Amino acid sequence: VNTELGNVTNLDSRSNFVPQLEYYSMGGNALAGINVIPLRGYTDNSLAVRDQYGLIASRLIFRQTAELRFAISMNPMPIYASTFAEAGNAWRNFSGADLFTLRRSAGVGMRILLNPIGLIGFDYAYGFDPMPGQTVPSGWQFHFQFGR
């Protein structure tokens, strides 16, 4: 079980400036950029709040993950099968946050530890809720994990 909460704020109360690279984005497998929080079952960067120019403007994220891993093989290389459930979302700020709008997903996956490369994983997850601007559930998404 893992819980993540992130908030970006300014150090200077007289300014509202936050560098663009500091904002959060959510969705996918987190290989798509800086400050991307993974949420399997949704496409990369799909759960980010955007401003009027299309730039990411999410200052607050919340994610809850429950994952159960089973060792299939430990020799000659570790191979794990997993099942998981996740929920999370990104908001512009605390006043706009609503925990009843969390995007939910569940799925199965596999991890292989290759010593010279690191952890390689494959996940297949179903997003139960629609992505912003959509009316149908996100549906089945395949995700490739590398090095996490």
mmCIF file with all atom_site columns, C-alpha atoms in Angstrom:
data_model
loop_
_atom_site.group_PDB
_atom_site.id
_atom_site.type_symbol
_atom_site.label_atom_id
_atom_site.label_alt_id
_atom_site.label_comp_id
_atom_site.label_asym_id
_atom_site.label_entity_id
_atom_site.label_seq_id
_atom_site.pdbx_PDB_ins_code
_atom_site.Cartn_x
_atom_site.Cartn_y
_atom_site.Cartn_z
_atom_site.occupancy
_atom_site.B_iso_or_equiv
_atom_site.pdbx_formal_charge
_atom_site.auth_seq_id
_atom_site.auth_comp_id
_atom_site.auth_asym_id
_atom_site.auth_atom_id
_atom_site.pdbx_PDB_model_num
ATOM 1   C CA . VAL A 1 1   ? 0.000   0.000   0.000   1.00 0.00 ? 1   VAL A CA 1
ATOM 2   C CA . ASN A 1 2   ? 1.367   3.395   -0.979  1.00 0.00 ? 2   ASN A CA 1
ATOM 3   C CA . THR A 1 3   ? -0.034  6.908   -0.615  1.00 0.00 ? 3   THR A CA 1
ATOM 4   C CA . GLU A 1 4   ? 1.360   10.004  -2.325  1.00 0.00 ? 4   GLU A CA 1
ATOM 5   C CA . LEU A 1 5   ? 0.346   13.607  -1.762  1.00 0.00 ? 5   LEU A CA 1
ATOM 6   C CA . GLY A 1 6   ? 2.144   16.446  -3.491  1.00 0.00 ? 6   GLY A CA 1
ATOM 7   C CA . ASN A 1 7   ? 1.671   20.199  -3.358  1.00 0.00 ? 7   ASN A CA 1
ATOM 8   C CA . VAL A 1 8   ? 3.627   22.860  -5.232  1.00 0.00 ? 8   VAL A CA 1
ATOM 9   C CA . THR A 1 9   ? 3.639   26.312  -3.697  1.00 0.00 ? 9   THR A CA 1
ATOM 10  C CA . ASN A 1 10  ? 5.692   29.490  -3.912  1.00 0.00 ? 10  ASN A CA 1
ATOM 11  C CA . LEU A 1 11  ? 8.320   30.466  -1.375  1.00 0.00 ? 11  LEU A CA 1
ATOM 12  C CA . ASP A 1 12  ? 7.620   34.142  -1.979  1.00 0.00 ? 12  ASP A CA 1
ATOM 13  C CA . SER A 1 13  ? 4.089   35.129  -0.937  1.00 0.00 ? 13  SER A CA 1
ATOM 14  C CA . ARG A 1 14  ? 4.219   38.288  -3.096  1.00 0.00 ? 14  ARG A CA 1
ATOM 15  C CA . SER A 1 15  ? 4.541   36.278  -6.317  1.00 0.00 ? 15  SER A CA 1
ATOM 16  C CA . ASN A 1 16  ? 2.372   33.577  -7.851  1.00 0.00 ? 16  ASN A CA 1
ATOM 17  C CA . PHE A 1 17  ? 5.149   32.351  -10.150 1.00 0.00 ? 17  PHE A CA 1
ATOM 18  C CA . VAL A 1 18  ? 5.999   28.645  -10.276 1.00 0.00 ? 18  VAL A CA 1
ATOM 19  C CA . PRO A 1 19  ? 8.354   27.318  -12.988 1.00 0.00 ? 19  PRO A CA 1
ATOM 20  C CA . GLN A 1 20  ? 6.556   25.150  -15.559 1.00 0.00 ? 20  GLN A CA 1
ATOM 21  C CA . LEU A 1 21  ? 8.747   22.107  -14.803 1.00 0.00 ? 21  LEU A CA 1
ATOM 22  C CA . GLU A 1 22  ? 7.531   22.074  -11.195 1.00 0.00 ? 22  GLU A CA 1
ATOM 23  C CA . TYR A 1 23  ? 3.851   21.416  -11.932 1.00 0.00 ? 23  TYR A CA 1
ATOM 24  C CA . TYR A 1 24  ? 2.494   17.876  -11.650 1.00 0.00 ? 24  TYR A CA 1
ATOM 25  C CA . SER A 1 25  ? 1.070   15.676  -14.332 1.00 0.00 ? 25  SER A CA 1
ATOM 26  C CA . MET A 1 26  ? -0.573  12.300  -13.796 1.00 0.00 ? 26  MET A CA 1
ATOM 27  C CA . GLY A 1 27  ? -1.366  9.236   -15.849 1.00 0.00 ? 27  GLY A CA 1
ATOM 28  C CA . GLY A 1 28  ? 0.401   6.427   -17.640 1.00 0.00 ? 28  GLY A CA 1
ATOM 29  C CA . ASN A 1 29  ? 3.707   4.969   -16.545 1.00 0.00 ? 29  ASN A CA 1
ATOM 30  C CA . ALA A 1 30  ? 5.675   8.160   -15.682 1.00 0.00 ? 30  ALA A CA 1
ATOM 31  C CA . LEU A 1 31  ? 8.168   7.744   -18.528 1.00 0.00 ? 31  LEU A CA 1
ATOM 32  C CA . ALA A 1 32  ? 6.701   10.755  -20.357 1.00 0.00 ? 32  ALA A CA 1
ATOM 33  C CA . GLY A 1 33  ? 8.443   13.597  -18.549 1.00 0.00 ? 33  GLY A CA 1
ATOM 34  C CA . ILE A 1 34  ? 9.388   15.376  -15.359 1.00 0.00 ? 34  ILE A CA 1
ATOM 35  C CA . ASN A 1 35  ? 7.022   15.350  -12.356 1.00 0.00 ? 35  ASN A CA 1
ATOM 36  C CA . VAL A 1 36  ? 4.725   12.795  -13.974 1.00 0.00 ? 36  VAL A CA 1
ATOM 37  C CA . ILE A 1 37  ? 2.993   10.674  -11.351 1.00 0.00 ? 37  ILE A CA 1
ATOM 38  C CA . PRO A 1 38  ? 2.103   7.219   -12.683 1.00 0.00 ? 38  PRO A CA 1
ATOM 39  C CA . LEU A 1 39  ? -1.513  6.104   -12.705 1.00 0.00 ? 39  LEU A CA 1
ATOM 40  C CA . ARG A 1 40  ? -1.915  2.909   -14.665 1.00 0.00 ? 40  ARG A CA 1
ATOM 41  C CA . GLY A 1 41  ? -5.103  2.546   -16.702 1.00 0.00 ? 41  GLY A CA 1
ATOM 42  C CA . TYR A 1 42  ? -4.843  6.071   -18.142 1.00 0.00 ? 42  TYR A CA 1
ATOM 43  C CA . THR A 1 43  ? -2.696  7.503   -20.922 1.00 0.00 ? 43  THR A CA 1
ATOM 44  C CA . ASP A 1 44  ? 0.446   9.527   -20.222 1.00 0.00 ? 44  ASP A CA 1
ATOM 45  C CA . ASN A 1 45  ? -0.181  13.058  -18.910 1.00 0.00 ? 45  ASN A CA 1
ATOM 46  C CA . SER A 1 46  ? -3.936  12.689  -19.381 1.00 0.00 ? 46  SER A CA 1
ATOM 47  C CA . LEU A 1 47  ? -4.908  13.701  -15.835 1.00 0.00 ? 47  LEU A CA 1
ATOM 48  C CA . ALA A 1 48  ? -3.222  17.098  -15.656 1.00 0.00 ? 48  ALA A CA 1
ATOM 49  C CA . VAL A 1 49  ? -5.035  20.382  -15.173 1.00 0.00 ? 49  VAL A CA 1
ATOM 50  C CA . ARG A 1 50  ? -4.220  22.711  -18.056 1.00 0.00 ? 50  ARG A CA 1
ATOM 51  C CA . ASP A 1 51  ? -4.346  26.502  -18.217 1.00 0.00 ? 51  ASP A CA 1
ATOM 52  C CA . GLN A 1 52  ? -5.813  28.620  -21.017 1.00 0.00 ? 52  GLN A CA 1
ATOM 53  C CA . TYR A 1 53  ? -2.614  28.161  -23.079 1.00 0.00 ? 53  TYR A CA 1
ATOM 54  C CA . GLY A 1 54  ? -2.644  24.351  -22.809 1.00 0.00 ? 54  GLY A CA 1
ATOM 55  C CA . LEU A 1 55  ? 0.235   24.260  -20.323 1.00 0.00 ? 55  LEU A CA 1
ATOM 56  C CA . ILE A 1 56  ? 0.125   21.960  -17.300 1.00 0.00 ? 56  ILE A CA 1
ATOM 57  C CA . ALA A 1 57  ? -1.049  23.810  -14.179 1.00 0.00 ? 57  ALA A CA 1
ATOM 58  C CA . SER A 1 58  ? -1.592  21.049  -11.566 1.00 0.00 ? 58  SER A CA 1
ATOM 59  C CA . ARG A 1 59  ? -0.237  22.106  -8.185  1.00 0.00 ? 59  ARG A CA 1
ATOM 60  C CA . LEU A 1 60  ? -1.770  19.288  -6.136  1.00 0.00 ? 60  LEU A CA 1
ATOM 61  C CA . ILE A 1 61  ? -1.804  15.515  -6.635  1.00 0.00 ? 61  ILE A CA 1
ATOM 62  C CA . PHE A 1 62  ? -3.049  12.573  -4.611  1.00 0.00 ? 62  PHE A CA 1
ATOM 63  C CA . ARG A 1 63  ? -2.518  8.894   -5.390  1.00 0.00 ? 63  ARG A CA 1
ATOM 64  C CA . GLN A 1 64  ? -3.334  5.722   -3.458  1.00 0.00 ? 64  GLN A CA 1
ATOM 65  C CA . THR A 1 65  ? -1.961  2.360   -4.605  1.00 0.00 ? 65  THR A CA 1
ATOM 66  C CA . ALA A 1 66  ? -2.473  -1.182  -3.329  1.00 0.00 ? 66  ALA A CA 1
ATOM 67  C CA . GLU A 1 67  ? -0.326  -3.830  -5.022  1.00 0.00 ? 67  GLU A CA 1
ATOM 68  C CA . LEU A 1 68  ? 0.237   -7.506  -4.318  1.00 0.00 ? 68  LEU A CA 1
ATOM 69  C CA . ARG A 1 69  ? 3.288   -9.222  -5.852  1.00 0.00 ? 69  ARG A CA 1
ATOM 70  C CA . PHE A 1 70  ? 3.922   -12.939 -6.191  1.00 0.00 ? 70  PHE A CA 1
ATOM 71  C CA . ALA A 1 71  ? 7.370   -14.382 -6.879  1.00 0.00 ? 71  ALA A CA 1
ATOM 72  C CA . ILE A 1 72  ? 7.231   -16.736 -9.855  1.00 0.00 ? 72  ILE A CA 1
ATOM 73  C CA . SER A 1 73  ? 10.957  -17.390 -10.033 1.00 0.00 ? 73  SER A CA 1
ATOM 74  C CA . MET A 1 74  ? 13.960  -16.209 -8.043  1.00 0.00 ? 74  MET A CA 1
ATOM 75  C CA . ASN A 1 75  ? 16.687  -18.060 -9.923  1.00 0.00 ? 75  ASN A CA 1
ATOM 76  C CA . PRO A 1 76  ? 18.334  -17.328 -12.388 1.00 0.00 ? 76  PRO A CA 1
ATOM 77  C CA . MET A 1 77  ? 16.491  -13.981 -12.421 1.00 0.00 ? 77  MET A CA 1
ATOM 78  C CA . PRO A 1 78  ? 13.644  -12.689 -10.247 1.00 0.00 ? 78  PRO A CA 1
ATOM 79  C CA . ILE A 1 79  ? 10.262  -12.683 -11.984 1.00 0.00 ? 79  ILE A CA 1
ATOM 80  C CA . TYR A 1 80  ? 7.162   -11.347 -10.234 1.00 0.00 ? 80  TYR A CA 1
ATOM 81  C CA . ALA A 1 81  ? 3.469   -11.305 -11.132 1.00 0.00 ? 81  ALA A CA 1
ATOM 82  C CA . SER A 1 82  ? 1.317   -8.605  -9.560  1.00 0.00 ? 82  SER A CA 1
ATOM 83  C CA . THR A 1 83  ? -2.210  -7.391  -9.207  1.00 0.00 ? 83  THR A CA 1
ATOM 84  C CA . PHE A 1 84  ? -3.008  -3.815  -8.242  1.00 0.00 ? 84  PHE A CA 1
ATOM 85  C CA . ALA A 1 85  ? -5.659  -1.162  -7.677  1.00 0.00 ? 85  ALA A CA 1
ATOM 86  C CA . GLU A 1 86  ? -4.990  2.575   -7.865  1.00 0.00 ? 86  GLU A CA 1
ATOM 87  C CA . ALA A 1 87  ? -6.852  5.831   -7.452  1.00 0.00 ? 87  ALA A CA 1
ATOM 88  C CA . GLY A 1 88  ? -5.575  9.357   -7.993  1.00 0.00 ? 88  GLY A CA 1
ATOM 89  C CA . ASN A 1 89  ? -6.088  12.761  -9.520  1.00 0.00 ? 89  ASN A CA 1
ATOM 90  C CA . ALA A 1 90  ? -4.468  16.154  -10.009 1.00 0.00 ? 90  ALA A CA 1
ATOM 91  C CA . TRP A 1 91  ? -5.975  19.546  -9.184  1.00 0.00 ? 91  TRP A CA 1
ATOM 92  C CA . ARG A 1 92  ? -5.064  23.177  -9.707  1.00 0.00 ? 92  ARG A CA 1
ATOM 93  C CA . ASN A 1 93  ? -4.938  23.876  -5.930  1.00 0.00 ? 93  ASN A CA 1
ATOM 94  C CA . PHE A 1 94  ? -6.297  22.813  -2.515  1.00 0.00 ? 94  PHE A CA 1
ATOM 95  C CA . SER A 1 95  ? -9.546  24.753  -2.893  1.00 0.00 ? 95  SER A CA 1
ATOM 96  C CA . GLY A 1 96  ? -10.383 22.829  -6.075  1.00 0.00 ? 96  GLY A CA 1
ATOM 97  C CA . ALA A 1 97  ? -9.450  19.400  -4.689  1.00 0.00 ? 97  ALA A CA 1
ATOM 98  C CA . ASP A 1 98  ? -12.199 16.823  -4.295  1.00 0.00 ? 98  ASP A CA 1
ATOM 99  C CA . LEU A 1 99  ? -11.364 13.277  -3.197  1.00 0.00 ? 99  LEU A CA 1
ATOM 100 C CA . PHE A 1 100 ? -14.670 12.110  -4.726  1.00 0.00 ? 100 PHE A CA 1
ATOM 101 C CA . THR A 1 101 ? -13.221 12.794  -8.192  1.00 0.00 ? 101 THR A CA 1
ATOM 102 C CA . LEU A 1 102 ? -10.355 10.291  -7.948  1.00 0.00 ? 102 LEU A CA 1
ATOM 103 C CA . ARG A 1 103 ? -9.720  8.314   -11.138 1.00 0.00 ? 103 ARG A CA 1
ATOM 104 C CA . ARG A 1 104 ? -9.711  4.578   -10.356 1.00 0.00 ? 104 ARG A CA 1
ATOM 105 C CA . SER A 1 105 ? -7.973  1.673   -12.058 1.00 0.00 ? 105 SER A CA 1
ATOM 106 C CA . ALA A 1 106 ? -7.081  -1.970  -11.493 1.00 0.00 ? 106 ALA A CA 1
ATOM 107 C CA . GLY A 1 107 ? -4.995  -4.489  -13.351 1.00 0.00 ? 107 GLY A CA 1
ATOM 108 C CA . VAL A 1 108 ? -2.293  -7.105  -13.514 1.00 0.00 ? 108 VAL A CA 1
ATOM 109 C CA . GLY A 1 109 ? 1.394   -6.926  -14.278 1.00 0.00 ? 109 GLY A CA 1
ATOM 110 C CA . MET A 1 110 ? 4.743   -8.651  -14.441 1.00 0.00 ? 110 MET A CA 1
ATOM 111 C CA . ARG A 1 111 ? 8.233   -7.528  -13.345 1.00 0.00 ? 111 ARG A CA 1
ATOM 112 C CA . ILE A 1 112 ? 11.572  -8.998  -14.384 1.00 0.00 ? 112 ILE A CA 1
ATOM 113 C CA . LEU A 1 113 ? 14.845  -7.954  -12.765 1.00 0.00 ? 113 LEU A CA 1
ATOM 114 C CA . LEU A 1 114 ? 17.710  -8.026  -15.262 1.00 0.00 ? 114 LEU A CA 1
ATOM 115 C CA . ASN A 1 115 ? 20.917  -7.251  -13.364 1.00 0.00 ? 115 ASN A CA 1
ATOM 116 C CA . PRO A 1 116 ? 22.761  -5.129  -15.915 1.00 0.00 ? 116 PRO A CA 1
ATOM 117 C CA . ILE A 1 117 ? 19.604  -3.205  -16.932 1.00 0.00 ? 117 ILE A CA 1
ATOM 118 C CA . GLY A 1 118 ? 17.354  -3.090  -13.872 1.00 0.00 ? 118 GLY A CA 1
ATOM 119 C CA . LEU A 1 119 ? 13.654  -3.685  -13.412 1.00 0.00 ? 119 LEU A CA 1
ATOM 120 C CA . ILE A 1 120 ? 11.501  -4.149  -16.518 1.00 0.00 ? 120 ILE A CA 1
ATOM 121 C CA . GLY A 1 121 ? 7.753   -4.352  -16.131 1.00 0.00 ? 121 GLY A CA 1
ATOM 122 C CA . PHE A 1 122 ? 4.582   -4.832  -18.125 1.00 0.00 ? 122 PHE A CA 1
ATOM 123 C CA . ASP A 1 123 ? 1.174   -3.787  -16.810 1.00 0.00 ? 123 ASP A CA 1
ATOM 124 C CA . TYR A 1 124 ? -2.300  -4.127  -18.244 1.00 0.00 ? 124 TYR A CA 1
ATOM 125 C CA . ALA A 1 125 ? -4.792  -1.916  -16.411 1.00 0.00 ? 125 ALA A CA 1
ATOM 126 C CA . TYR A 1 126 ? -8.411  -0.896  -16.768 1.00 0.00 ? 126 TYR A CA 1
ATOM 127 C CA . GLY A 1 127 ? -9.307  2.751   -16.064 1.00 0.00 ? 127 GLY A CA 1
ATOM 128 C CA . PHE A 1 128 ? -12.829 2.842   -14.626 1.00 0.00 ? 128 PHE A CA 1
ATOM 129 C CA . ASP A 1 129 ? -13.363 6.588   -15.007 1.00 0.00 ? 129 ASP A CA 1
ATOM 130 C CA . PRO A 1 130 ? -13.281 8.864   -18.073 1.00 0.00 ? 130 PRO A CA 1
ATOM 131 C CA . MET A 1 131 ? -10.285 11.052  -18.800 1.00 0.00 ? 131 MET A CA 1
ATOM 132 C CA . PRO A 1 132 ? -10.927 14.830  -18.796 1.00 0.00 ? 132 PRO A CA 1
ATOM 133 C CA . GLY A 1 133 ? -13.084 15.809  -21.754 1.00 0.00 ? 133 GLY A CA 1
ATOM 134 C CA . GLN A 1 134 ? -14.280 12.231  -22.330 1.00 0.00 ? 134 GLN A CA 1
ATOM 135 C CA . THR A 1 135 ? -17.553 10.526  -21.432 1.00 0.00 ? 135 THR A CA 1
ATOM 136 C CA . VAL A 1 136 ? -16.551 6.856   -21.620 1.00 0.00 ? 136 VAL A CA 1
ATOM 137 C CA . PRO A 1 137 ? -14.207 5.023   -19.239 1.00 0.00 ? 137 PRO A CA 1
ATOM 138 C CA . SER A 1 138 ? -10.518 5.057   -20.088 1.00 0.00 ? 138 SER A CA 1
ATOM 139 C CA . GLY A 1 139 ? -10.665 1.288   -20.594 1.00 0.00 ? 139 GLY A CA 1
ATOM 140 C CA . TRP A 1 140 ? -7.753  -1.110  -20.995 1.00 0.00 ? 140 TRP A CA 1
ATOM 141 C CA . GLN A 1 141 ? -4.270  0.399   -21.275 1.00 0.00 ? 141 GLN A CA 1
ATOM 142 C CA . PHE A 1 142 ? -0.912  -1.355  -21.658 1.00 0.00 ? 142 PHE A CA 1
ATOM 143 C CA . HIS A 1 143 ? 2.048   0.156   -19.780 1.00 0.00 ? 143 HIS A CA 1
ATOM 144 C CA . PHE A 1 144 ? 5.757   -0.583  -20.022 1.00 0.00 ? 144 PHE A CA 1
ATOM 145 C CA . GLN A 1 145 ? 7.867   0.098   -16.923 1.00 0.00 ? 145 GLN A CA 1
ATOM 146 C CA . PHE A 1 146 ? 11.623  0.581   -17.044 1.00 0.00 ? 146 PHE A CA 1
ATOM 147 C CA . GLY A 1 147 ? 13.936  1.020   -14.070 1.00 0.00 ? 147 GLY A CA 1
ATOM 148 C CA . ARG A 1 148 ? 11.360  1.562   -11.321 1.00 0.00 ? 148 ARG A CA 1
#
